């Protein structure tokens, strides 16, 4: 019973923290929309990230549900274990939420630098004086190739992390039996 109380406290705290984060993320969006402090594109991005946070919570519920199957618990000698694939999916959703927040923040920073310059005096990016030339530089073939390489590398890192985590958890759990 003591071990159950410990894991229950961890799970309960995790759920409460998730709910607080979701509420703290979503609640200010209508205020900033009404005050016209968000562009429609930023608002859509924030609502998309908010949706991902909600999906993260649903995935967490689905993951925990997999460990509460009475037949499987009896097969494992009374030890509840969640599916390592659902655990990997839960981790993957967390990565997506984090990556989306970073991408949005970097995009806002890039746009600010294009318009105002790194020093706040309208110097564009990369020392280019004009906004049009900065945008032209971002739309070159080389920049497009670099985006493809960076996105591909990011996807490979994402898949490696999820598959490695899933395999590691499966191995640890098989060693316990």
Short mmCIF file of C-alpha atoms in Angstrom, two decimals:
data_model
loop_
_atom_site.label_atom_id
_atom_site.label_comp_id
_atom_site.label_asym_id
_atom_site.label_seq_id
_atom_site.Cartn_x
_atom_site.Cartn_y
_atom_site.Cartn_z
CA UNK A 1 0.00 0.00 0.00
CA UNK A 2 2.88 2.35 0.77
CA UNK A 3 4.34 1.96 -2.76
CA UNK A 4 0.90 2.61 -4.23
CA UNK A 5 0.57 5.84 -2.24
CA UNK A 6 3.95 7.03 -3.54
CA UNK A 7 3.17 6.34 -7.21
CA UNK A 8 -0.33 7.76 -6.78
CA UNK A 9 1.15 11.01 -5.42
CA UNK A 10 3.56 11.21 -8.35
CA UNK A 11 0.80 10.59 -10.89
CA UNK A 12 -1.60 13.00 -9.22
CA UNK A 13 1.08 15.73 -9.08
CA UNK A 14 1.96 15.09 -12.71
CA UNK A 15 -1.68 15.47 -13.77
CA UNK A 16 -2.18 18.64 -11.72
CA UNK A 17 1.02 20.16 -13.15
CA UNK A 18 -0.13 19.30 -16.67
CA UNK A 19 -3.52 20.90 -16.10
CA UNK A 20 -1.91 24.02 -14.64
CA UNK A 21 0.49 24.31 -17.60
CA UNK A 22 -2.35 23.87 -20.09
CA UNK A 23 -4.53 26.45 -18.38
CA UNK A 24 -1.65 28.92 -17.97
CA UNK A 25 -0.85 28.54 -21.67
CA UNK A 26 -4.41 28.81 -23.04
CA UNK A 27 -5.99 31.36 -20.68
CA UNK A 28 -4.03 34.47 -21.83
CA UNK A 29 -4.65 33.90 -25.55
CA UNK A 30 -8.18 35.44 -25.66
CA UNK A 31 -6.95 38.48 -23.71
CA UNK A 32 -4.12 39.13 -26.16
CA UNK A 33 -6.44 38.50 -29.12
CA UNK A 34 -8.99 41.02 -27.84
CA UNK A 35 -6.24 43.60 -27.24
CA UNK A 36 -4.91 42.95 -30.77
CA UNK A 37 -1.47 42.01 -29.43
CA UNK A 38 -1.35 38.81 -31.49
CA UNK A 39 -1.27 38.46 -35.23
CA UNK A 40 -3.75 35.94 -36.64
CA UNK A 41 -0.83 33.68 -37.56
CA UNK A 42 0.62 33.78 -34.02
CA UNK A 43 -2.82 33.19 -32.53
CA UNK A 44 -3.33 30.15 -34.77
CA UNK A 45 0.10 28.83 -33.80
CA UNK A 46 -0.61 29.31 -30.10
CA UNK A 47 -4.00 27.62 -30.39
CA UNK A 48 -2.30 24.76 -32.26
CA UNK A 49 0.24 24.39 -29.46
CA UNK A 50 -2.63 24.51 -26.95
CA UNK A 51 -4.30 21.69 -28.86
CA UNK A 52 -1.07 19.71 -28.73
CA UNK A 53 -0.96 20.24 -24.95
CA UNK A 54 -4.51 18.85 -24.72
CA UNK A 55 -3.54 15.88 -26.89
CA UNK A 56 -0.53 15.36 -24.62
CA UNK A 57 -2.90 15.04 -21.67
CA UNK A 58 -5.16 12.65 -23.55
CA UNK A 59 -2.16 10.55 -24.55
CA UNK A 60 -1.08 10.46 -20.90
CA UNK A 61 -4.51 9.19 -19.89
CA UNK A 62 -4.41 6.56 -22.67
CA UNK A 63 -0.93 5.51 -21.54
CA UNK A 64 -1.93 5.11 -17.87
CA UNK A 65 -5.06 3.23 -18.92
CA UNK A 66 -2.84 0.60 -20.57
CA UNK A 67 -1.29 -0.21 -17.19
CA UNK A 68 -4.62 -0.71 -15.48
CA UNK A 69 -5.74 -3.80 -17.39
CA UNK A 70 -6.54 -6.37 -14.69
CA UNK A 71 -5.62 -9.37 -16.82
CA UNK A 72 -2.16 -7.98 -17.64
CA UNK A 73 -1.57 -6.94 -14.04
CA UNK A 74 -2.37 -10.50 -12.89
CA UNK A 75 -0.03 -11.93 -15.56
CA UNK A 76 2.80 -9.73 -14.24
CA UNK A 77 2.30 -10.87 -10.66
CA UNK A 78 0.31 -7.86 -9.52
CA UNK A 79 2.65 -5.24 -11.02
CA UNK A 80 1.01 -2.62 -13.25
CA UNK A 81 3.07 -1.70 -16.33
CA UNK A 82 2.09 0.78 -19.01
CA UNK A 83 2.70 0.04 -22.67
CA UNK A 84 6.17 1.21 -23.68
CA UNK A 85 4.74 2.26 -27.04
CA UNK A 86 2.14 4.48 -25.41
CA UNK A 87 4.86 5.84 -23.12
CA UNK A 88 6.95 6.63 -26.23
CA UNK A 89 3.95 8.34 -27.82
CA UNK A 90 3.45 10.42 -24.64
CA UNK A 91 7.12 11.45 -24.76
CA UNK A 92 6.79 12.20 -28.48
CA UNK A 93 3.88 14.53 -27.82
CA UNK A 94 5.98 16.33 -25.21
CA UNK A 95 8.76 16.74 -27.80
CA UNK A 96 6.25 18.13 -30.30
CA UNK A 97 4.90 20.67 -27.80
CA UNK A 98 8.42 21.79 -26.91
CA UNK A 99 9.61 21.94 -30.53
CA UNK A 100 6.52 23.92 -31.55
CA UNK A 101 7.13 26.48 -28.79
CA UNK A 102 10.80 26.83 -29.77
CA UNK A 103 9.94 27.16 -33.46
CA UNK A 104 7.32 29.85 -32.77
CA UNK A 105 9.71 31.79 -30.52
CA UNK A 106 12.55 31.63 -33.04
CA UNK A 107 10.20 32.73 -35.83
CA UNK A 108 9.02 35.72 -33.81
CA UNK A 109 12.65 36.60 -33.04
CA UNK A 110 13.60 36.31 -36.72
CA UNK A 111 10.72 38.52 -37.81
CA UNK A 112 11.64 41.11 -35.19
CA UNK A 113 15.24 41.16 -36.39
CA UNK A 114 14.16 41.51 -40.01
CA UNK A 115 12.01 44.52 -39.22
CA UNK A 116 14.02 46.16 -36.43
CA UNK A 117 17.48 44.71 -36.82
CA UNK A 118 19.53 42.97 -34.18
CA UNK A 119 20.37 46.30 -32.57
CA UNK A 120 16.84 47.75 -32.86
CA UNK A 121 17.78 50.20 -35.62
CA UNK A 122 16.30 48.46 -38.65
CA UNK A 123 19.43 46.70 -39.88
CA UNK A 124 17.60 43.55 -41.03
CA UNK A 125 19.30 40.20 -40.49
CA UNK A 126 22.88 39.31 -41.17
CA UNK A 127 23.87 42.95 -41.38
CA UNK A 128 21.64 43.56 -44.43
CA UNK A 129 20.20 47.06 -44.36
CA UNK A 130 16.86 46.49 -46.11
CA UNK A 131 13.96 44.28 -45.13
CA UNK A 132 13.32 43.26 -48.77
CA UNK A 133 16.91 42.06 -49.18
CA UNK A 134 16.68 40.14 -45.88
CA UNK A 135 13.55 38.37 -47.11
CA UNK A 136 15.18 37.72 -50.48
CA UNK A 137 18.13 36.09 -48.72
CA UNK A 138 15.79 33.80 -46.75
CA UNK A 139 14.11 32.65 -49.97
CA UNK A 140 17.28 31.54 -51.77
CA UNK A 141 17.85 27.99 -52.92
CA UNK A 142 20.66 27.54 -50.36
CA UNK A 143 18.42 28.60 -47.48
CA UNK A 144 15.71 26.21 -48.71
CA UNK A 145 18.18 23.33 -48.83
CA UNK A 146 19.38 24.17 -45.35
CA UNK A 147 15.78 24.08 -44.07
CA UNK A 148 15.33 20.61 -45.60
CA UNK A 149 18.57 19.36 -43.99
CA UNK A 150 17.71 20.81 -40.58
CA UNK A 151 14.13 19.47 -40.67
CA UNK A 152 15.34 16.02 -41.77
CA UNK A 153 17.96 15.91 -39.03
CA UNK A 154 15.38 17.00 -36.47
CA UNK A 155 13.01 14.23 -37.60
CA UNK A 156 15.79 11.62 -37.33
CA UNK A 157 16.70 12.77 -33.82
CA UNK A 158 13.01 12.61 -32.86
CA UNK A 159 12.63 9.06 -34.19
CA UNK A 160 15.89 7.96 -32.57
CA UNK A 161 14.83 9.30 -29.17
CA UNK A 162 11.42 7.63 -29.33
CA UNK A 163 12.62 4.27 -30.61
CA UNK A 164 15.54 4.21 -28.17
CA UNK A 165 13.27 5.02 -25.25
CA UNK A 166 10.75 2.39 -26.27
CA UNK A 167 13.41 -0.29 -26.66
CA UNK A 168 15.14 0.64 -23.39
CA UNK A 169 11.90 0.52 -21.39
CA UNK A 170 11.00 -2.82 -22.97
CA UNK A 171 14.41 -4.25 -22.05
CA UNK A 172 14.27 -2.98 -18.47
CA UNK A 173 10.80 -4.39 -17.98
CA UNK A 174 11.78 -7.76 -19.48
CA UNK A 175 14.77 -7.94 -17.10
CA UNK A 176 12.45 -7.34 -14.13
CA UNK A 177 10.47 -10.48 -14.98
#
